Amino acid sequence: MNNWKVSRRAALKTLLLGSAAPLVLRSAAFAASCDGIVRYGTTIAPDSMNPFATWSSFWPLAFTYDFLVGVDAQRHVDRKGFAKEWSVADDQLTWTFKIWPDMKWSDGQPATARDAAFTYNYLLGSVGKPDELNIAQNNTGGMDQIASITVVDDETLQIVTKLPSRWPTDNTTWIVPEHIWKGVSYADARSTFRNDPPLVGTGPMIVAEFKQGQFVRLTPNPFFRTGQPKAAGMIIQLFSTQDPIAQGVKSGSLDRGGLTVAQWHDLSKDPNITVFETRTEQRDYLAFNTASGKGAGSTKALQDPAFRDAIGYAIDQKALVDRAYRGHADPGVGLVMPLASDYYSDLSDIRRHFDLKEAARRLDAAGYRDTDGDGVRKDKEGKQFQLELITGGFSGNGQQPPNATVQLIAGWLQQIGISASVTQLESGVLTARTAAPAKGGGGWDLLVANAWLTTTPSDLLVLGSSKAIGIGNPSYWTNEKFEKYLSEVNATIDLKKSQELVDQAVRLIYTEAPYIMLAYPVSLSSYRKDCFKGWGTDLSDWSYYPLDRLAPV
C-alpha cells in the first residue's frame, strides 16, 4: 500500500510539472492520496473568501456556509441547510423557519435564528446606500420584497413578505455568523475585508487555507449538525485548463473532477473510476450585444430583432449537440431548460428551424443584403461589417461551451454572408468585457457563453432582466413588457400563475432574440472508487453534498 501511495504522489508531480500550476507542489496540501483527504480538481477560479464581495467562489464557500434553505434542500430531504424545516401561512406572506436545535458554528459558538436574521438585515440595511451590498453572491436582490424579519426564538425565524413570494426559500444567500461580521462596515464588506481563513461556518468542511490560483484547503467541521465528517479534510486544486484534471483522476492524484466529452469517454473505460452525467440548470447561448450608445457593438444590426431572428435560422442546435457535445446535451430552444419541468416548453408553435436559405431570405427582407456580389452582406447603410464573437467561461458557471461550438457557428454565419472573428477569453477578461457599459463593458458583438442558476422563475428569466445588465443579462437587452412579466412572477407563489407568466416572458424574449439558446448540456464528472465511499449519484453541486457523508474505504 505504501509503495502504491508513493507512485500516486510521483504521478501527481509528473502531472503538475507540465501543468499551469507548478507552484502548488511546494504546498503540504499535496500529500499522498488515500490518506483520508478528499481531492477535487476544478477550473473554477475563486478570488476571495468574502461572500459579499465575489461571485467567483461558490466552490469552496458552499462547503463552509449554508443557505437558509436553497436549491438542494427543496429537492432532497437529506441535504438541508441552516433551516431544518419551513412553512408558509395561509396568507402566503408569513414564512416560518425552524433552525436546527443546538447547532454551532465551527468555532463552537451557537448558530441560531439570530445569525440568519443578522445576515438578511445586514443586507437590508445597505439598500440605497453608496456602499449597497449588491455586487456578489450575498446581495440585496429580492430585499425589496421583505416586510419584516423577526427572531421568534433561537430556533425560529419569521420572514414576512410584502406580496406572495418564494424568495424566503429560494434565495441563495449564505448565512454568516453575527459575531464575525457585526463590526464590518458595508464599504469594507464589498471591498477590503478579505474574510481570511480559517473561516467560521456551519457547513461540513471549513476553509482553512486559500492560495489564489493554486488550491483551497478545508478541514472537517467538528460541530457539524449531523456529526463531524469522516473525511480527514479536503483539497480543491485549481487549474486553468481541464486536461490536468482528467489526468489527475486517471492517475489517482485527484478523487473527483469534471470532464470534457472526450475525457468522459476515455475515463469510462477505467474500472477504478465512475463517470456520470447529471442534467443541470446550465444553458449555453449565443448572445447579441443589443446596447446602443455606450458599449454598443460594431454595427446597429445587432440592435435589430429582425437581424437577430434571421441569425436564429442559421444555428443548427441538433448538429451542435451531435458534433460539439457528442450527444451529452439537449438542443437549445428557449430560456427554460428541461430540468425545470414545471416551466419548460419546446415552443413548437413558434420554434425556428435550421434553414440557411430561410436565414438568408430573412436577412434580405430586413435590409442586410450582399449588394455587390462579393459574398459579404452590408448593413442598412450599405456598410460592410465583420462581427467579433467572444467566448469563454464565467467562473462558477460550469463548463464553458465546447470550442467546436463557436467554430460551427462562425461557419454557418459565413455561409449566409456574415463574417465573424472568434476571440477566446479567460474568465476574468470575459467578465470585464461583458460588464454593464456603465462599468466599462461592451464593445463586442456576439458572445458564446453559459449561465447556471436555479430553476426558480426569477432565475430562469434573469437573462432578460434590466436589473441584471452586465451580471445575469450580458446581452444588455431590456423590454418593458418582459419586466412586467418578471415583476408579476416575483409576486406570486401560485404555480399555475407562475407557469403562465414564465411562458409569456419566454415567448417574448424568444421572438425578440437577444439570445439564441444553443444547448442545455449535462454535467460530465468522475470520481475514483478506491479511496472513498458514499459519493451517491446525484451530485448537483448546489450544496455541500456529499462531503457530509464521504468516508474512507
mmCIF file with all atom_site columns, N, CA and C in Angstrom, residues 286-309 434-435 437 442-447 463-466 469-470 473-479 509 512-516:
data_model
loop_
_atom_site.group_PDB
_atom_site.id
_atom_site.type_symbol
_atom_site.label_atom_id
_atom_site.label_alt_id
_atom_site.label_comp_id
_atom_site.label_asym_id
_atom_site.label_entity_id
_atom_site.label_seq_id
_atom_site.pdbx_PDB_ins_code
_atom_site.Cartn_x
_atom_site.Cartn_y
_atom_site.Cartn_z
_atom_site.occupancy
_atom_site.B_iso_or_equiv
_atom_site.pdbx_formal_charge
_atom_site.auth_seq_id
_atom_site.auth_comp_id
_atom_site.auth_asym_id
_atom_site.auth_atom_id
_atom_site.pdbx_PDB_model_num
ATOM 1   N N  . LEU A 1 286 ? -25.911 31.848 -27.473 1.00 0.00 ? 286 LEU A N  1
ATOM 2   C CA . LEU A 1 286 ? -25.305 32.888 -28.294 1.00 0.00 ? 286 LEU A CA 1
ATOM 3   C C  . LEU A 1 286 ? -26.027 34.179 -27.952 1.00 0.00 ? 286 LEU A C  1
ATOM 4   N N  . ALA A 1 287 ? -25.290 35.178 -27.465 1.00 0.00 ? 287 ALA A N  1
ATOM 5   C CA . ALA A 1 287 ? -25.889 36.463 -27.098 1.00 0.00 ? 287 ALA A CA 1
ATOM 6   C C  . ALA A 1 287 ? -25.467 37.539 -28.086 1.00 0.00 ? 287 ALA A C  1
ATOM 7   N N  . PHE A 1 288 ? -26.379 38.465 -28.355 1.00 0.00 ? 288 PHE A N  1
ATOM 8   C CA . PHE A 1 288 ? -26.104 39.628 -29.182 1.00 0.00 ? 288 PHE A CA 1
ATOM 9   C C  . PHE A 1 288 ? -25.917 40.848 -28.280 1.00 0.00 ? 288 PHE A C  1
ATOM 10  N N  . ASN A 1 289 ? -24.961 41.672 -28.584 1.00 0.00 ? 289 ASN A N  1
ATOM 11  C CA . ASN A 1 289 ? -24.798 42.929 -27.860 1.00 0.00 ? 289 ASN A CA 1
ATOM 12  C C  . ASN A 1 289 ? -25.853 43.895 -28.397 1.00 0.00 ? 289 ASN A C  1
ATOM 13  N N  . THR A 1 290 ? -26.934 44.072 -27.651 1.00 0.00 ? 290 THR A N  1
ATOM 14  C CA . THR A 1 290 ? -28.049 44.903 -28.112 1.00 0.00 ? 290 THR A CA 1
ATOM 15  C C  . THR A 1 290 ? -27.938 46.358 -27.655 1.00 0.00 ? 290 THR A C  1
ATOM 16  N N  . ALA A 1 291 ? -26.824 46.711 -27.009 1.00 0.00 ? 291 ALA A N  1
ATOM 17  C CA . ALA A 1 291 ? -26.677 48.070 -26.483 1.00 0.00 ? 291 ALA A CA 1
ATOM 18  C C  . ALA A 1 291 ? -26.626 49.086 -27.610 1.00 0.00 ? 291 ALA A C  1
ATOM 19  N N  . SER A 1 292 ? -27.140 50.272 -27.304 1.00 0.00 ? 292 SER A N  1
ATOM 20  C CA . SER A 1 292 ? -26.991 51.417 -28.197 1.00 0.00 ? 292 SER A CA 1
ATOM 21  C C  . SER A 1 292 ? -26.231 52.487 -27.428 1.00 0.00 ? 292 SER A C  1
ATOM 22  N N  . GLY A 1 293 ? -25.476 53.296 -28.124 1.00 0.00 ? 293 GLY A N  1
ATOM 23  C CA . GLY A 1 293 ? -24.677 54.283 -27.418 1.00 0.00 ? 293 GLY A CA 1
ATOM 24  C C  . GLY A 1 293 ? -23.461 53.645 -26.771 1.00 0.00 ? 293 GLY A C  1
ATOM 25  N N  . LYS A 1 294 ? -23.202 53.972 -25.524 1.00 0.00 ? 294 LYS A N  1
ATOM 26  C CA . LYS A 1 294 ? -22.034 53.453 -24.825 1.00 0.00 ? 294 LYS A CA 1
ATOM 27  C C  . LYS A 1 294 ? -22.084 51.931 -24.743 1.00 0.00 ? 294 LYS A C  1
ATOM 28  N N  . GLY A 1 295 ? -20.986 51.286 -25.124 1.00 0.00 ? 295 GLY A N  1
ATOM 29  C CA . GLY A 1 295 ? -20.903 49.838 -25.049 1.00 0.00 ? 295 GLY A CA 1
ATOM 30  C C  . GLY A 1 295 ? -21.472 49.114 -26.250 1.00 0.00 ? 295 GLY A C  1
ATOM 31  N N  . ALA A 1 296 ? -21.983 49.843 -27.247 1.00 0.00 ? 296 ALA A N  1
ATOM 32  C CA . ALA A 1 296 ? -22.610 49.206 -28.402 1.00 0.00 ? 296 ALA A CA 1
ATOM 33  C C  . ALA A 1 296 ? -21.587 48.410 -29.207 1.00 0.00 ? 296 ALA A C  1
ATOM 34  N N  . GLY A 1 297 ? -22.110 47.460 -29.983 1.00 0.00 ? 297 GLY A N  1
ATOM 35  C CA . GLY A 1 297 ? -21.266 46.667 -30.857 1.00 0.00 ? 297 GLY A CA 1
ATOM 36  C C  . GLY A 1 297 ? -20.866 47.434 -32.105 1.00 0.00 ? 297 GLY A C  1
ATOM 37  N N  . SER A 1 298 ? -20.271 46.716 -33.055 1.00 0.00 ? 298 SER A N  1
ATOM 38  C CA . SER A 1 298 ? -19.687 47.370 -34.226 1.00 0.00 ? 298 SER A CA 1
ATOM 39  C C  . SER A 1 298 ? -20.721 47.748 -35.283 1.00 0.00 ? 298 SER A C  1
ATOM 40  N N  . THR A 1 299 ? -21.946 47.255 -35.162 1.00 0.00 ? 299 THR A N  1
ATOM 41  C CA . THR A 1 299 ? -22.983 47.570 -36.142 1.00 0.00 ? 299 THR A CA 1
ATOM 42  C C  . THR A 1 299 ? -24.350 47.669 -35.469 1.00 0.00 ? 299 THR A C  1
ATOM 43  N N  . LYS A 1 300 ? -25.180 48.567 -35.983 1.00 0.00 ? 300 LYS A N  1
ATOM 44  C CA . LYS A 1 300 ? -26.531 48.723 -35.449 1.00 0.00 ? 300 LYS A CA 1
ATOM 45  C C  . LYS A 1 300 ? -27.405 47.509 -35.742 1.00 0.00 ? 300 LYS A C  1
ATOM 46  N N  . ALA A 1 301 ? -26.965 46.643 -36.643 1.00 0.00 ? 301 ALA A N  1
ATOM 47  C CA . ALA A 1 301 ? -27.743 45.444 -36.955 1.00 0.00 ? 301 ALA A CA 1
ATOM 48  C C  . ALA A 1 301 ? -28.003 44.615 -35.708 1.00 0.00 ? 301 ALA A C  1
ATOM 49  N N  . LEU A 1 302 ? -27.079 44.650 -34.764 1.00 0.00 ? 302 LEU A N  1
ATOM 50  C CA . LEU A 1 302 ? -27.216 43.872 -33.533 1.00 0.00 ? 302 LEU A CA 1
ATOM 51  C C  . LEU A 1 302 ? -28.411 44.325 -32.700 1.00 0.00 ? 302 LEU A C  1
ATOM 52  N N  . GLN A 1 303 ? -28.839 45.555 -32.905 1.00 0.00 ? 303 GLN A N  1
ATOM 53  C CA . GLN A 1 303 ? -29.971 46.102 -32.163 1.00 0.00 ? 303 GLN A CA 1
ATOM 54  C C  . GLN A 1 303 ? -31.315 45.799 -32.835 1.00 0.00 ? 303 GLN A C  1
ATOM 55  N N  . ASP A 1 304 ? -31.273 45.155 -34.003 1.00 0.00 ? 304 ASP A N  1
ATOM 56  C CA . ASP A 1 304 ? -32.460 44.914 -34.810 1.00 0.00 ? 304 ASP A CA 1
ATOM 57  C C  . ASP A 1 304 ? -32.969 43.490 -34.570 1.00 0.00 ? 304 ASP A C  1
ATOM 58  N N  . PRO A 1 305 ? -34.181 43.327 -33.984 1.00 0.00 ? 305 PRO A N  1
ATOM 59  C CA . PRO A 1 305 ? -34.723 41.982 -33.750 1.00 0.00 ? 305 PRO A CA 1
ATOM 60  C C  . PRO A 1 305 ? -34.819 41.150 -35.022 1.00 0.00 ? 305 PRO A C  1
ATOM 61  N N  . ALA A 1 306 ? -35.084 41.785 -36.156 1.00 0.00 ? 306 ALA A N  1
ATOM 62  C CA . ALA A 1 306 ? -35.205 41.049 -37.416 1.00 0.00 ? 306 ALA A CA 1
ATOM 63  C C  . ALA A 1 306 ? -33.858 40.428 -37.809 1.00 0.00 ? 306 ALA A C  1
ATOM 64  N N  . PHE A 1 307 ? -32.773 41.146 -37.586 1.00 0.00 ? 307 PHE A N  1
ATOM 65  C CA . PHE A 1 307 ? -31.435 40.616 -37.868 1.00 0.00 ? 307 PHE A CA 1
ATOM 66  C C  . PHE A 1 307 ? -31.138 39.438 -36.950 1.00 0.00 ? 307 PHE A C  1
ATOM 67  N N  . ARG A 1 308 ? -31.428 39.597 -35.661 1.00 0.00 ? 308 ARG A N  1
ATOM 68  C CA . ARG A 1 308 ? -31.141 38.536 -34.692 1.00 0.00 ? 308 ARG A CA 1
ATOM 69  C C  . ARG A 1 308 ? -31.999 37.300 -34.964 1.00 0.00 ? 308 ARG A C  1
ATOM 70  N N  . ASP A 1 309 ? -33.258 37.528 -35.298 1.00 0.00 ? 309 ASP A N  1
ATOM 71  C CA . ASP A 1 309 ? -34.155 36.413 -35.597 1.00 0.00 ? 309 ASP A CA 1
ATOM 72  C C  . ASP A 1 309 ? -33.652 35.627 -36.806 1.00 0.00 ? 309 ASP A C  1
ATOM 73  N N  . THR A 1 434 ? -17.975 41.810 -20.632 1.00 0.00 ? 434 THR A N  1
ATOM 74  C CA . THR A 1 434 ? -19.444 41.724 -20.653 1.00 0.00 ? 434 THR A CA 1
ATOM 75  C C  . THR A 1 434 ? -20.097 42.466 -19.492 1.00 0.00 ? 434 THR A C  1
ATOM 76  N N  . ALA A 1 435 ? -19.305 43.230 -18.736 1.00 0.00 ? 435 ALA A N  1
ATOM 77  C CA . ALA A 1 435 ? -19.868 44.052 -17.666 1.00 0.00 ? 435 ALA A CA 1
ATOM 78  C C  . ALA A 1 435 ? -20.801 45.105 -18.269 1.00 0.00 ? 435 ALA A C  1
ATOM 79  N N  . PRO A 1 437 ? -22.202 48.449 -19.679 1.00 0.00 ? 437 PRO A N  1
ATOM 80  C CA . PRO A 1 437 ? -21.487 49.549 -20.336 1.00 0.00 ? 437 PRO A CA 1
ATOM 81  C C  . PRO A 1 437 ? -21.127 50.682 -19.389 1.00 0.00 ? 437 PRO A C  1
ATOM 82  N N  . GLY A 1 442 ? -18.799 46.009 -22.737 1.00 0.00 ? 442 GLY A N  1
ATOM 83  C CA . GLY A 1 442 ? -19.381 46.191 -24.055 1.00 0.00 ? 442 GLY A CA 1
ATOM 84  C C  . GLY A 1 442 ? -18.318 46.324 -25.135 1.00 0.00 ? 442 GLY A C  1
ATOM 85  N N  . GLY A 1 443 ? -18.763 46.729 -26.327 1.00 0.00 ? 443 GLY A N  1
ATOM 86  C CA . GLY A 1 443 ? -17.839 46.880 -27.444 1.00 0.00 ? 443 GLY A CA 1
ATOM 87  C C  . GLY A 1 443 ? -17.637 45.612 -28.245 1.00 0.00 ? 443 GLY A C  1
ATOM 88  N N  . TRP A 1 444 ? -18.195 44.511 -27.802 1.00 0.00 ? 444 TRP A N  1
ATOM 89  C CA . TRP A 1 444 ? -18.152 43.244 -28.537 1.00 0.00 ? 444 TRP A CA 1
ATOM 90  C C  . TRP A 1 444 ? -19.444 43.098 -29.329 1.00 0.00 ? 444 TRP A C  1
ATOM 91  N N  . ASP A 1 445 ? -19.530 42.059 -30.163 1.00 0.00 ? 445 ASP A N  1
ATOM 92  C CA . ASP A 1 445 ? -20.717 41.873 -30.996 1.00 0.00 ? 445 ASP A CA 1
ATOM 93  C C  . ASP A 1 445 ? -21.529 40.632 -30.618 1.00 0.00 ? 445 ASP A C  1
ATOM 94  N N  . LEU A 1 446 ? -20.868 39.488 -30.620 1.00 0.00 ? 446 LEU A N  1
ATOM 95  C CA . LEU A 1 446 ? -21.517 38.225 -30.301 1.00 0.00 ? 446 LEU A CA 1
ATOM 96  C C  . LEU A 1 446 ? -20.785 37.566 -29.144 1.00 0.00 ? 446 LEU A C  1
ATOM 97  N N  . LEU A 1 447 ? -21.522 36.817 -28.354 1.00 0.00 ? 447 LEU A N  1
ATOM 98  C CA . LEU A 1 447 ? -20.944 36.137 -27.196 1.00 0.00 ? 447 LEU A CA 1
ATOM 99  C C  . LEU A 1 447 ? -21.482 34.713 -27.134 1.00 0.00 ? 447 LEU A C  1
ATOM 100 N N  . LEU A 1 463 ? -31.876 36.384 -17.619 1.00 0.00 ? 463 LEU A N  1
ATOM 101 C CA . LEU A 1 463 ? -31.159 36.779 -18.828 1.00 0.00 ? 463 LEU A CA 1
ATOM 102 C C  . LEU A 1 463 ? -31.802 37.982 -19.518 1.00 0.00 ? 463 LEU A C  1
ATOM 103 N N  . GLY A 1 464 ? -33.068 38.260 -19.192 1.00 0.00 ? 464 GLY A N  1
ATOM 104 C CA . GLY A 1 464 ? -33.728 39.418 -19.778 1.00 0.00 ? 464 GLY A CA 1
ATOM 105 C C  . GLY A 1 464 ? -34.015 40.532 -18.801 1.00 0.00 ? 464 GLY A C  1
ATOM 106 N N  . SER A 1 465 ? -33.502 40.432 -17.585 1.00 0.00 ? 465 SER A N  1
ATOM 107 C CA . SER A 1 465 ? -33.813 41.414 -16.556 1.00 0.00 ? 465 SER A CA 1
ATOM 108 C C  . SER A 1 465 ? -32.959 42.673 -16.695 1.00 0.00 ? 465 SER A C  1
ATOM 109 N N  . SER A 1 466 ? -33.609 43.820 -16.670 1.00 0.00 ? 466 SER A N  1
ATOM 110 C CA . SER A 1 466 ? -32.871 45.084 -16.748 1.00 0.00 ? 466 SER A CA 1
ATOM 111 C C  . SER A 1 466 ? -32.030 45.319 -15.506 1.00 0.00 ? 466 SER A C  1
ATOM 112 N N  . ILE A 1 469 ? -28.336 43.675 -15.903 1.00 0.00 ? 469 ILE A N  1
ATOM 113 C CA . ILE A 1 469 ? -27.479 44.009 -17.044 1.00 0.00 ? 469 ILE A CA 1
ATOM 114 C C  . ILE A 1 469 ? -26.019 43.961 -16.632 1.00 0.00 ? 469 ILE A C  1
ATOM 115 N N  . GLY A 1 470 ? -25.237 43.241 -17.415 1.00 0.00 ? 470 GLY A N  1
ATOM 116 C CA . GLY A 1 470 ? -23.805 43.127 -17.134 1.00 0.00 ? 470 GLY A CA 1
ATOM 117 C C  . GLY A 1 470 ? -23.476 42.106 -16.065 1.00 0.00 ? 470 GLY A C  1
ATOM 118 N N  . ASN A 1 473 ? -27.506 39.369 -17.195 1.00 0.00 ? 473 ASN A N  1
ATOM 119 C CA . ASN A 1 473 ? -28.013 39.709 -18.521 1.00 0.00 ? 473 ASN A CA 1
ATOM 120 C C  . ASN A 1 473 ? -26.895 40.325 -19.350 1.00 0.00 ? 473 ASN A C  1
ATOM 121 N N  . PRO A 1 474 ? -26.055 39.492 -19.976 1.00 0.00 ? 474 PRO A N  1
ATOM 122 C CA . PRO A 1 474 ? -24.919 40.036 -20.730 1.00 0.00 ? 474 PRO A CA 1
ATOM 123 C C  . PRO A 1 474 ? -25.282 40.620 -22.087 1.00 0.00 ? 474 PRO A C  1
ATOM 124 N N  . SER A 1 475 ? -26.516 40.438 -22.555 1.00 0.00 ? 475 SER A N  1
ATOM 125 C CA . SER A 1 475 ? -26.888 40.987 -23.865 1.00 0.00 ? 475 SER A CA 1
ATOM 126 C C  . SER A 1 475 ? -27.265 42.463 -23.786 1.00 0.00 ? 475 SER A C  1
ATOM 127 N N  . TYR A 1 476 ? -27.507 42.964 -22.556 1.00 0.00 ? 476 TYR A N  1
ATOM 128 C CA . TYR A 1 476 ? -27.910 44.346 -22.308 1.00 0.00 ? 476 TYR A CA 1
ATOM 129 C C  . TYR A 1 476 ? -29.326 44.638 -22.821 1.00 0.00 ? 476 TYR A C  1
ATOM 130 N N  . TRP A 1 477 ? -30.080 43.603 -23.171 1.00 0.00 ? 477 TRP A N  1
ATOM 131 C CA . TRP A 1 477 ? -31.425 43.776 -23.723 1.00 0.00 ? 477 TRP A CA 1
ATOM 132 C C  . TRP A 1 477 ? -32.402 44.161 -22.618 1.00 0.00 ? 477 TRP A C  1
ATOM 133 N N  . THR A 1 478 ? -33.323 45.069 -22.934 1.00 0.00 ? 478 THR A N  1
ATOM 134 C CA . THR A 1 478 ? -34.381 45.436 -21.997 1.00 0.00 ? 478 THR A CA 1
ATOM 135 C C  . THR A 1 478 ? -35.700 45.531 -22.748 1.00 0.00 ? 478 THR A C  1
ATOM 136 N N  . ASN A 1 479 ? -36.791 45.276 -22.037 1.00 0.00 ? 479 ASN A N  1
ATOM 137 C CA . ASN A 1 479 ? -38.113 45.327 -22.640 1.00 0.00 ? 479 ASN A CA 1
ATOM 138 C C  . ASN A 1 479 ? -39.132 45.528 -21.532 1.00 0.00 ? 479 ASN A C  1
ATOM 139 N N  . ILE A 1 509 ? -39.145 36.947 -25.296 1.00 0.00 ? 509 ILE A N  1
ATOM 140 C CA . ILE A 1 509 ? -37.700 37.079 -25.498 1.00 0.00 ? 509 ILE A CA 1
ATOM 141 C C  . ILE A 1 509 ? -37.224 36.175 -26.639 1.00 0.00 ? 509 ILE A C  1
ATOM 142 N N  . GLU A 1 512 ? -37.912 38.261 -29.737 1.00 0.00 ? 512 GLU A N  1
ATOM 143 C CA . GLU A 1 512 ? -37.001 39.399 -29.828 1.00 0.00 ? 512 GLU A CA 1
ATOM 144 C C  . GLU A 1 512 ? -35.549 38.957 -30.086 1.00 0.00 ? 512 GLU A C  1
ATOM 145 N N  . ALA A 1 513 ? -35.230 37.753 -29.652 1.00 0.00 ? 513 ALA A N  1
ATOM 146 C CA . ALA A 1 513 ? -33.959 37.080 -29.952 1.00 0.00 ? 513 ALA A CA 1
ATOM 147 C C  . ALA A 1 513 ? -32.681 37.814 -29.541 1.00 0.00 ? 513 ALA A C  1
ATOM 148 N N  . PRO A 1 514 ? -32.605 38.354 -28.315 1.00 0.00 ? 514 PRO A N  1
ATOM 149 C CA . PRO A 1 514 ? -31.291 38.825 -27.850 1.00 0.00 ? 514 PRO A CA 1
ATOM 150 C C  . PRO A 1 514 ? -30.366 37.649 -27.555 1.00 0.00 ? 514 PRO A C  1
ATOM 151 N N  . TYR A 1 515 ? -30.956 36.470 -27.403 1.00 0.00 ? 515 TYR A N  1
ATOM 152 C CA . TYR A 1 515 ? -30.196 35.236 -27.200 1.00 0.00 ? 515 TYR A CA 1
ATOM 153 C C  . TYR A 1 515 ? -30.726 34.162 -28.146 1.00 0.00 ? 515 TYR A C  1
ATOM 154 N N  . ILE A 1 516 ? -29.826 33.322 -28.599 1.00 0.00 ? 516 ILE A N  1
ATOM 155 C CA . ILE A 1 516 ? -30.190 32.083 -29.261 1.00 0.00 ? 516 ILE A CA 1
ATOM 156 C C  . ILE A 1 516 ? -29.690 30.966 -28.356 1.00 0.00 ? 516 ILE A C  1
#
